[in-house]
mmCIF file of C-alpha atoms in Angstrom:
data_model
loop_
_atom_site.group_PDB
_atom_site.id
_atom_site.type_symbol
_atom_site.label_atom_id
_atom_site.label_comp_id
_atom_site.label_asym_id
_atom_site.label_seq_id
_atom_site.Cartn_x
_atom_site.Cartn_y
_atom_site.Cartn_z
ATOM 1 C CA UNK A 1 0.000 0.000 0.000
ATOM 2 C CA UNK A 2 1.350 3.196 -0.749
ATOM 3 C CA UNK A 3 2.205 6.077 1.345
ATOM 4 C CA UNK A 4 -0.683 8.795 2.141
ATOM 5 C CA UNK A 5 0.144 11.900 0.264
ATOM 6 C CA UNK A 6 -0.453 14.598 3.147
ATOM 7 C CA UNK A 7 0.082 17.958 2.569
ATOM 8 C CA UNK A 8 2.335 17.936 5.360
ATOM 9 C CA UNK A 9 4.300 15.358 3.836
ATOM 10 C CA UNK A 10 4.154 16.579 0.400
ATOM 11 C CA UNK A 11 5.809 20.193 1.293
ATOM 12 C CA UNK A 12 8.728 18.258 2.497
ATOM 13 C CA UNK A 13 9.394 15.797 0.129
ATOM 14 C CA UNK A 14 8.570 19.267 -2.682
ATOM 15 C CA UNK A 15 10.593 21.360 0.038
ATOM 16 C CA UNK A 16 14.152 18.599 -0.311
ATOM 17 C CA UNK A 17 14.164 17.969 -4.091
ATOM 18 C CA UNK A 18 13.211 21.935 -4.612
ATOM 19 C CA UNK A 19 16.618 22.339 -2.722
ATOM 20 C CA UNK A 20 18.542 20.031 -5.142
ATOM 21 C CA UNK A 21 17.911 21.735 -7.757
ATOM 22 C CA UNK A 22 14.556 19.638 -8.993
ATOM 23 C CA UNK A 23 12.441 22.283 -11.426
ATOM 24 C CA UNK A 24 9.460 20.455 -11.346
ATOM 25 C CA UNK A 25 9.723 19.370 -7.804
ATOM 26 C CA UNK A 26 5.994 19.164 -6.710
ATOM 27 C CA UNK A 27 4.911 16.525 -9.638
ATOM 28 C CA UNK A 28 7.990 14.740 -8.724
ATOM 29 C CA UNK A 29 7.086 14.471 -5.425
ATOM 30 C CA UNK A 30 3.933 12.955 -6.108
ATOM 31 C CA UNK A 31 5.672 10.488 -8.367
ATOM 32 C CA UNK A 32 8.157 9.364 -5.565
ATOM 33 C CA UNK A 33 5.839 9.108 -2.740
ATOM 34 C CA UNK A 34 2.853 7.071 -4.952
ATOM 35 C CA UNK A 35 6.371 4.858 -5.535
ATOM 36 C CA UNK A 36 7.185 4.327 -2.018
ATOM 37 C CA UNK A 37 5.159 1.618 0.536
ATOM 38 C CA UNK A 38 6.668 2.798 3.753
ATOM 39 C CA UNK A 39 8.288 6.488 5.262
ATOM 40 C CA UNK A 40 11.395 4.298 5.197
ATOM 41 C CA UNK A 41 11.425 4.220 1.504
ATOM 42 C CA UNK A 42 10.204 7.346 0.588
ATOM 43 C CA UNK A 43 12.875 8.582 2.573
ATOM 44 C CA UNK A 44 15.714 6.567 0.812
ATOM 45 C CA UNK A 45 14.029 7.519 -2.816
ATOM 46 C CA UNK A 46 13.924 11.110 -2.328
ATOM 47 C CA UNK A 47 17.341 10.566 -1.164
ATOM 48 C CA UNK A 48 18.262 8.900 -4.275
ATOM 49 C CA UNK A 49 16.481 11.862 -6.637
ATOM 50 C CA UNK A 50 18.737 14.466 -4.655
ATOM 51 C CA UNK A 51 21.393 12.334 -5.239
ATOM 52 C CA UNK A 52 21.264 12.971 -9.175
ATOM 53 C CA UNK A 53 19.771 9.391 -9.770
ATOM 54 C CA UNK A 54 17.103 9.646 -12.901
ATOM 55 C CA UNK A 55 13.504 10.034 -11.747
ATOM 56 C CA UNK A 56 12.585 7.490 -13.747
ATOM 57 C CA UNK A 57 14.393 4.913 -12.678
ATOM 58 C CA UNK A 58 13.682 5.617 -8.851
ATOM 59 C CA UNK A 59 9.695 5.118 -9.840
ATOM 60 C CA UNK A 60 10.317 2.283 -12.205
ATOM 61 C CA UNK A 61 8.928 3.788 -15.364
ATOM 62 C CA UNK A 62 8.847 6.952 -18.066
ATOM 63 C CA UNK A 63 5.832 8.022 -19.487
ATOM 64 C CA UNK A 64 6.095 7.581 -23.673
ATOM 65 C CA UNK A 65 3.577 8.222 -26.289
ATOM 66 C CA UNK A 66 1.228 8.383 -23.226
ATOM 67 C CA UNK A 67 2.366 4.689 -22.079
ATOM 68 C CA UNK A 68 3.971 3.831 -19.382
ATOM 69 C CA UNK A 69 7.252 1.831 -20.007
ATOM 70 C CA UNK A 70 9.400 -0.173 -17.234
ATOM 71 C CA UNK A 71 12.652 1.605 -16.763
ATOM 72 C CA UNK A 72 15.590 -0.403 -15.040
ATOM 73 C CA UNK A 73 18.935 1.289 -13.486
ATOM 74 C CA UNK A 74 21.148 1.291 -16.017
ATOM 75 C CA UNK A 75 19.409 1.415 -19.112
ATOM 76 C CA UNK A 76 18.880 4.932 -21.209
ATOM 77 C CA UNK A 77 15.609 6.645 -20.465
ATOM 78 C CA UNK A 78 13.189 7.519 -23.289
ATOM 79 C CA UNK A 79 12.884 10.747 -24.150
ATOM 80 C CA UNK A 80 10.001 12.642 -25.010
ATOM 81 C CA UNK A 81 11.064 14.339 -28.540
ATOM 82 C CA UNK A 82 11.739 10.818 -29.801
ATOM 83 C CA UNK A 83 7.949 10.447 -29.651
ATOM 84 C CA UNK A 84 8.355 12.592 -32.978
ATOM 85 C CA UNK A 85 9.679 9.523 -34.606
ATOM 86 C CA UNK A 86 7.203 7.137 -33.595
ATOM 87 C CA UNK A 87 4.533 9.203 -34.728
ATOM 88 C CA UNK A 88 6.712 9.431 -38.398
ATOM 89 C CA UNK A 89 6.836 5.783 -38.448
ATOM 90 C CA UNK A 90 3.468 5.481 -37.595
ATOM 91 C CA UNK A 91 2.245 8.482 -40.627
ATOM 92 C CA UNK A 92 3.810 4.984 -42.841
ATOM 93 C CA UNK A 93 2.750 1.874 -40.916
ATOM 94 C CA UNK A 94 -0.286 -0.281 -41.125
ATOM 95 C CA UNK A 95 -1.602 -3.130 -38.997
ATOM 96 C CA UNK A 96 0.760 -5.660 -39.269
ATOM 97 C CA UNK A 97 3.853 -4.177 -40.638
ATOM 98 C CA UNK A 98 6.943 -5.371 -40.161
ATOM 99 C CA UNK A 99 9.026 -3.476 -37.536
ATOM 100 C CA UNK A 100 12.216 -3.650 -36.438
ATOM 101 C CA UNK A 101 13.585 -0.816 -33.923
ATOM 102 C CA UNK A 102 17.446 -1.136 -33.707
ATOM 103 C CA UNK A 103 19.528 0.473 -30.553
ATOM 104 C CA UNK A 104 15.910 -0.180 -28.625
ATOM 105 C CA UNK A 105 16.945 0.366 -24.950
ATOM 106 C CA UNK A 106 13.995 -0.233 -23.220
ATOM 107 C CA UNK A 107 11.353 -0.900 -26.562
ATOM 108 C CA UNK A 108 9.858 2.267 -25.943
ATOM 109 C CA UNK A 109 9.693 3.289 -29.558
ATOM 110 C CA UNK A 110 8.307 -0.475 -30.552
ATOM 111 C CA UNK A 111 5.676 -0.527 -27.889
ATOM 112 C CA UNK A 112 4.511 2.903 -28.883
ATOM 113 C CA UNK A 113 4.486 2.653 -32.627
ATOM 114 C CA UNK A 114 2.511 -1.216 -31.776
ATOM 115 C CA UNK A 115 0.138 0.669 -29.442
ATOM 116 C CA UNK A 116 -0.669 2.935 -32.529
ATOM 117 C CA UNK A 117 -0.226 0.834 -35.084
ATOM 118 C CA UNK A 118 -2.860 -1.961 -32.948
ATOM 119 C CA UNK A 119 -0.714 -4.851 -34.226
ATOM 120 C CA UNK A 120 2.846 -5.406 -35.878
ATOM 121 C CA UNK A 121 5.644 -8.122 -36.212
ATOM 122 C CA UNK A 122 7.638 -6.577 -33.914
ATOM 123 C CA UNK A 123 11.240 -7.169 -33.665
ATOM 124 C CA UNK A 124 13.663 -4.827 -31.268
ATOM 125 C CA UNK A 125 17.905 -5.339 -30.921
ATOM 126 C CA UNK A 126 20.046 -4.226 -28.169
ATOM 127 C CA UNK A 127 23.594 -4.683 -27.704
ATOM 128 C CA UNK A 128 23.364 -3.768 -24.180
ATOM 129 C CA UNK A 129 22.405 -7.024 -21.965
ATOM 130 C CA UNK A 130 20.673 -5.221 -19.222
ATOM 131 C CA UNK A 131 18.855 -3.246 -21.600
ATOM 132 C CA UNK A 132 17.911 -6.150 -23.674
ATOM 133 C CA UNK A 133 16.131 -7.553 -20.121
ATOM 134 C CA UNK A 134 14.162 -4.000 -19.892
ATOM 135 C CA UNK A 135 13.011 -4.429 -23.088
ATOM 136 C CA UNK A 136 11.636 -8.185 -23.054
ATOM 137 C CA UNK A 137 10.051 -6.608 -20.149
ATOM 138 C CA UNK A 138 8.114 -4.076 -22.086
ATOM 139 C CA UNK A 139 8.061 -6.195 -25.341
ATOM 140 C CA UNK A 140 7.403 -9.970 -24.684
ATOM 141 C CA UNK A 141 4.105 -10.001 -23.187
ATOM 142 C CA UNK A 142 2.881 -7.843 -26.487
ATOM 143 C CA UNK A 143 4.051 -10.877 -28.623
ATOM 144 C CA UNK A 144 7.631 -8.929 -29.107
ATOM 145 C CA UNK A 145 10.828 -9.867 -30.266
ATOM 146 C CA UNK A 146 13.861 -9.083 -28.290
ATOM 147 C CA UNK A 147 17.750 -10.001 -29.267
ATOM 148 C CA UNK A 148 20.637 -9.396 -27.829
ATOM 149 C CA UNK A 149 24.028 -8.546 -30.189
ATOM 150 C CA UNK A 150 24.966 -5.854 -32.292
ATOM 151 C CA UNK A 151 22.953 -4.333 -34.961
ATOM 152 C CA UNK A 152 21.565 -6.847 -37.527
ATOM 153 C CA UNK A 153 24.364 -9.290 -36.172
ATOM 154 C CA UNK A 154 21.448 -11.709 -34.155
ATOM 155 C CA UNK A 155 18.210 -11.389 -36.380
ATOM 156 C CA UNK A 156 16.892 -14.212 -37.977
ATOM 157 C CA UNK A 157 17.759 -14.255 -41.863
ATOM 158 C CA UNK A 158 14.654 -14.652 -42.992
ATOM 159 C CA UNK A 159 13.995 -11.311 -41.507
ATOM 160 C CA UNK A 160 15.810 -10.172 -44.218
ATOM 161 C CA UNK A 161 14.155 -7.997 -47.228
ATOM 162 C CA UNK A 162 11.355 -8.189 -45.044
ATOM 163 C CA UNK A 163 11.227 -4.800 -42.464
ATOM 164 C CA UNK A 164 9.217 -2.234 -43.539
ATOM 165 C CA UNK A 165 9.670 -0.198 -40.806
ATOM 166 C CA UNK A 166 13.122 -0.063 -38.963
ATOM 167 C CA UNK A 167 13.272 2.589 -36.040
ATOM 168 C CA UNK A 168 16.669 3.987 -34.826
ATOM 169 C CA UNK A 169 17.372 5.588 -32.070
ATOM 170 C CA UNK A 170 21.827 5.006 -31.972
ATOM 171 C CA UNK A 171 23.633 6.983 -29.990
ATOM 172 C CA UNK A 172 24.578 10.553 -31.963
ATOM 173 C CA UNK A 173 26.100 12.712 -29.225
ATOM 174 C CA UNK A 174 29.955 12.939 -30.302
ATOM 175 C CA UNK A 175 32.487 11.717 -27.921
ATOM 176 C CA UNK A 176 34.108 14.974 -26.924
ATOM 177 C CA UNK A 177 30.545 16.537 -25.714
ATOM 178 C CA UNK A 178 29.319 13.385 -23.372
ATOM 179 C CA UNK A 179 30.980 15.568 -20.620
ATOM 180 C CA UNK A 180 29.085 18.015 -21.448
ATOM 181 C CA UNK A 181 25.912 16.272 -20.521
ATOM 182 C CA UNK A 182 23.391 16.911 -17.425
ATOM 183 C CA UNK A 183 24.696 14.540 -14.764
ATOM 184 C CA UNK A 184 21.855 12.157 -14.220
ATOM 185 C CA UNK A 185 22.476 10.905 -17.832
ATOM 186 C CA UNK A 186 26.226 10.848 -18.175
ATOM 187 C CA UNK A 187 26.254 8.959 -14.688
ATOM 188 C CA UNK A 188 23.584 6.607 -15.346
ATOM 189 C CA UNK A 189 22.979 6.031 -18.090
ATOM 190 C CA UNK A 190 25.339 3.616 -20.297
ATOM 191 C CA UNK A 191 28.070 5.433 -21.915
ATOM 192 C CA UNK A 192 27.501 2.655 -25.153
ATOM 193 C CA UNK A 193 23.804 4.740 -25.389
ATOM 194 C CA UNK A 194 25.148 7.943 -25.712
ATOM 195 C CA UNK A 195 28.254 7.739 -27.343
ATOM 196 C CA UNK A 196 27.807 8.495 -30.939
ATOM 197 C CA UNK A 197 31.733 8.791 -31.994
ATOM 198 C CA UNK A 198 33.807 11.427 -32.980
ATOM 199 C CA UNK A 199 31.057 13.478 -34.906
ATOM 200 C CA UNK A 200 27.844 11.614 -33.784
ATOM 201 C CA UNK A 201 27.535 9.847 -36.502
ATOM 202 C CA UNK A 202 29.402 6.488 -36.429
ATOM 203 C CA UNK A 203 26.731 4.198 -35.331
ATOM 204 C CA UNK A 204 23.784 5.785 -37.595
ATOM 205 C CA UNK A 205 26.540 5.118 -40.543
ATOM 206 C CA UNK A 206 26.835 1.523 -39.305
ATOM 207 C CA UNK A 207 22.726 1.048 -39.409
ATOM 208 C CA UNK A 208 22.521 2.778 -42.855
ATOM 209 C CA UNK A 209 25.481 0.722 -44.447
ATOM 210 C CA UNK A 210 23.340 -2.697 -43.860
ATOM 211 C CA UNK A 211 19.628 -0.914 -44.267
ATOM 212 C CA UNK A 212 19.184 -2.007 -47.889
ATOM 213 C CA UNK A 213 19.285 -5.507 -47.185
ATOM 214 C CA UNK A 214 17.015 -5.912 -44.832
ATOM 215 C CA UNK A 215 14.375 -3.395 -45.873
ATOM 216 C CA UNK A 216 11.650 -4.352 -47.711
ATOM 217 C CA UNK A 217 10.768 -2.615 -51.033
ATOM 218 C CA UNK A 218 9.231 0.627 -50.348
ATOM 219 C CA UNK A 219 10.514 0.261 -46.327
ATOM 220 C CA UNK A 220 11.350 3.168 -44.209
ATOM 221 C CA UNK A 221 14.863 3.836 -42.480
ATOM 222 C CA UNK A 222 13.799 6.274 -39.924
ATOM 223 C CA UNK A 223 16.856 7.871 -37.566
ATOM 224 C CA UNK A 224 16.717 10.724 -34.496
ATOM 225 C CA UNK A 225 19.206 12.746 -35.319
ATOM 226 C CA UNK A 226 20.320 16.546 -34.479
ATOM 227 C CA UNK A 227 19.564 19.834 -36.784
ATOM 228 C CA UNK A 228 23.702 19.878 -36.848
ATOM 229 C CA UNK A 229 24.131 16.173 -37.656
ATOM 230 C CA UNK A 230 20.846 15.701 -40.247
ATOM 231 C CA UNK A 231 22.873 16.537 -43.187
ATOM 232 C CA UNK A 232 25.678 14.356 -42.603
ATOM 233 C CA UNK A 233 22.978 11.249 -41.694
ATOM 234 C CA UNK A 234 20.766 12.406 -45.026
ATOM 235 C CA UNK A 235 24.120 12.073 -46.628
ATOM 236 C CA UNK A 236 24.871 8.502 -45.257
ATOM 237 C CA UNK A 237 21.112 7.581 -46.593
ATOM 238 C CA UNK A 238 22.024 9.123 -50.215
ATOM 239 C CA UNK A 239 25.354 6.797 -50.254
ATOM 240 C CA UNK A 240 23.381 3.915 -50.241
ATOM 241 C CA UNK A 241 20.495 4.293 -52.808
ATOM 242 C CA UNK A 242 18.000 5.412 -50.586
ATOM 243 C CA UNK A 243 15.616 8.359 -51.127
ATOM 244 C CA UNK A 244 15.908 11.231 -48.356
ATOM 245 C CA UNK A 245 13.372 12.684 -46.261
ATOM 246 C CA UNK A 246 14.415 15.201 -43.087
ATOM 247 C CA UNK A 247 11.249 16.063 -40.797
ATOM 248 C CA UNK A 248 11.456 17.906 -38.109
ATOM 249 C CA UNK A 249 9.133 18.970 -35.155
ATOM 250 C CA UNK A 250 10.068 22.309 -32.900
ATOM 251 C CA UNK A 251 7.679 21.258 -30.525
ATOM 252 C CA UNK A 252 9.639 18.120 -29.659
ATOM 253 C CA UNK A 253 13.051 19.486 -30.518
ATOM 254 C CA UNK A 254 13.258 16.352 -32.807
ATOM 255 C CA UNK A 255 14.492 15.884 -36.238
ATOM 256 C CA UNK A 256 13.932 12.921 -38.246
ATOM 257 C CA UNK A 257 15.964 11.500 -41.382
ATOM 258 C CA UNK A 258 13.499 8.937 -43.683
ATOM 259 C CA UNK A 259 15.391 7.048 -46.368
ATOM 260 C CA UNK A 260 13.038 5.118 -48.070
ATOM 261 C CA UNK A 261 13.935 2.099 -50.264
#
């Protein structure tokens, strides 16, 4: 049973992660103490949000595309502006395409675009092992398929010509500017989620380079990217005979690159 939220209570728990530095402390607080079953623990996970530790992995989950997905320590935590993709893939998607979301972390972007789409062949790839458990977490019990390895390296080859929707979220900030990153995701989150080489762009070239094989005619490529790194993604697309799309969404802060086969 979780804690009573009295205002008493709530003013102090608002009152400690105000003082850390938390800028939307009171619908944190909520969060944390609906979380906690005893004082005991609400104690030890405010502690843990003051501490710089990711909200969402304190309460267990992130809100996505208006789901809520599980969120272990140690895996990357969706972000909001990559809801801009999902809703790209799903402007191209039917009921029962063929999906495959590489660099999946936690399936967020699989179990949205299958909660939109109403059903899909799902497939989702991590190379991450603890991120790989997240996802079957999120993705098994919605029929689904999680692998662990790198990129296309475990799929199934008859998966191959076959995906007509492959989401990508790789890593694309460059090495040098990881430091430069709020604390709570530079200290915990994986550095193999972030890092996106010297110019952002290594591991998006490494999707694109194998994209045309497993696509299916007509499929979409679709990649998060950054306004400053679009062109150089749009250019990896071009390289490989696929037609280039770049959306974009203010809103979200959220740019998309589309190669289409």
């Amino acid at each position: 049973m979780p804690v009573d939220i009295t205002a008493e209570l709530l003013a102090s728990v608002v009152g400690r992660l105000r003082a850390a530095g938390c800028v939307f402390a009171e619908d944190e607080a909520r969060l944390v103490i609906e979380a906690a079953s005893t004082e005991a623990e609400l104690d030890a996970l405010v502690g843990r949000r003051v501490g710089g530790e990711p909200l969402e992995v304190i309460v267990g989950w992130a809100e996505f595309a208006g789901l809520r997905v599980l969120v272990d320590a140690g895996v990357f935590v969706p972000r909001r502006r990559t809801e801009f993709l999902v809703e790209q893939a799903a402007r191209r998607g039917r009921p029962g395409t063929v999906v495959l979301d590489l660099c999946c972390g936690t399936g967020a972007l699989g179990l949205a675009l299958l909660a939109t789409l109403g059903r899909a062949e799902l497939h989702a790839v991590d190379l991450d092992p603890v991120a790989v458990r997240c996802a079957r977490r999120n993705l098994e019990p919605t029929g689904g398929r999680v692998y662990h390895g790198d990129l296309y390296q475990p799929l199934p080859v008859e998966l191959r010509g076959r995906v007509e929707l492959l989401l990508v979220n790789a890593p694309y900030v460059p090495t040098l500017e990881i430091q430069f990153m709020p604390a709570e995701a530079r200290l915990a989150e994986p550095l193999l989620a972030l890092d996106g080489g010297p110019d952002g762009v290594a591991v998006q070239r490494r999707v694109i380079a194998e994209a045309p094989r497993w696509l299916a005619p007509g499929g979409n490529l679709l990649i998060e990217t950054s306004q400053r790194q679009a062109a150089l993604t749009a250019a990896a697309l071009d390289q490989v005979g696929l037609s280039v799309e770049v959306a974009s969404s203010p809103e979200l802060d959220c740019i998309a690159v589309i190669g289409t086969r």
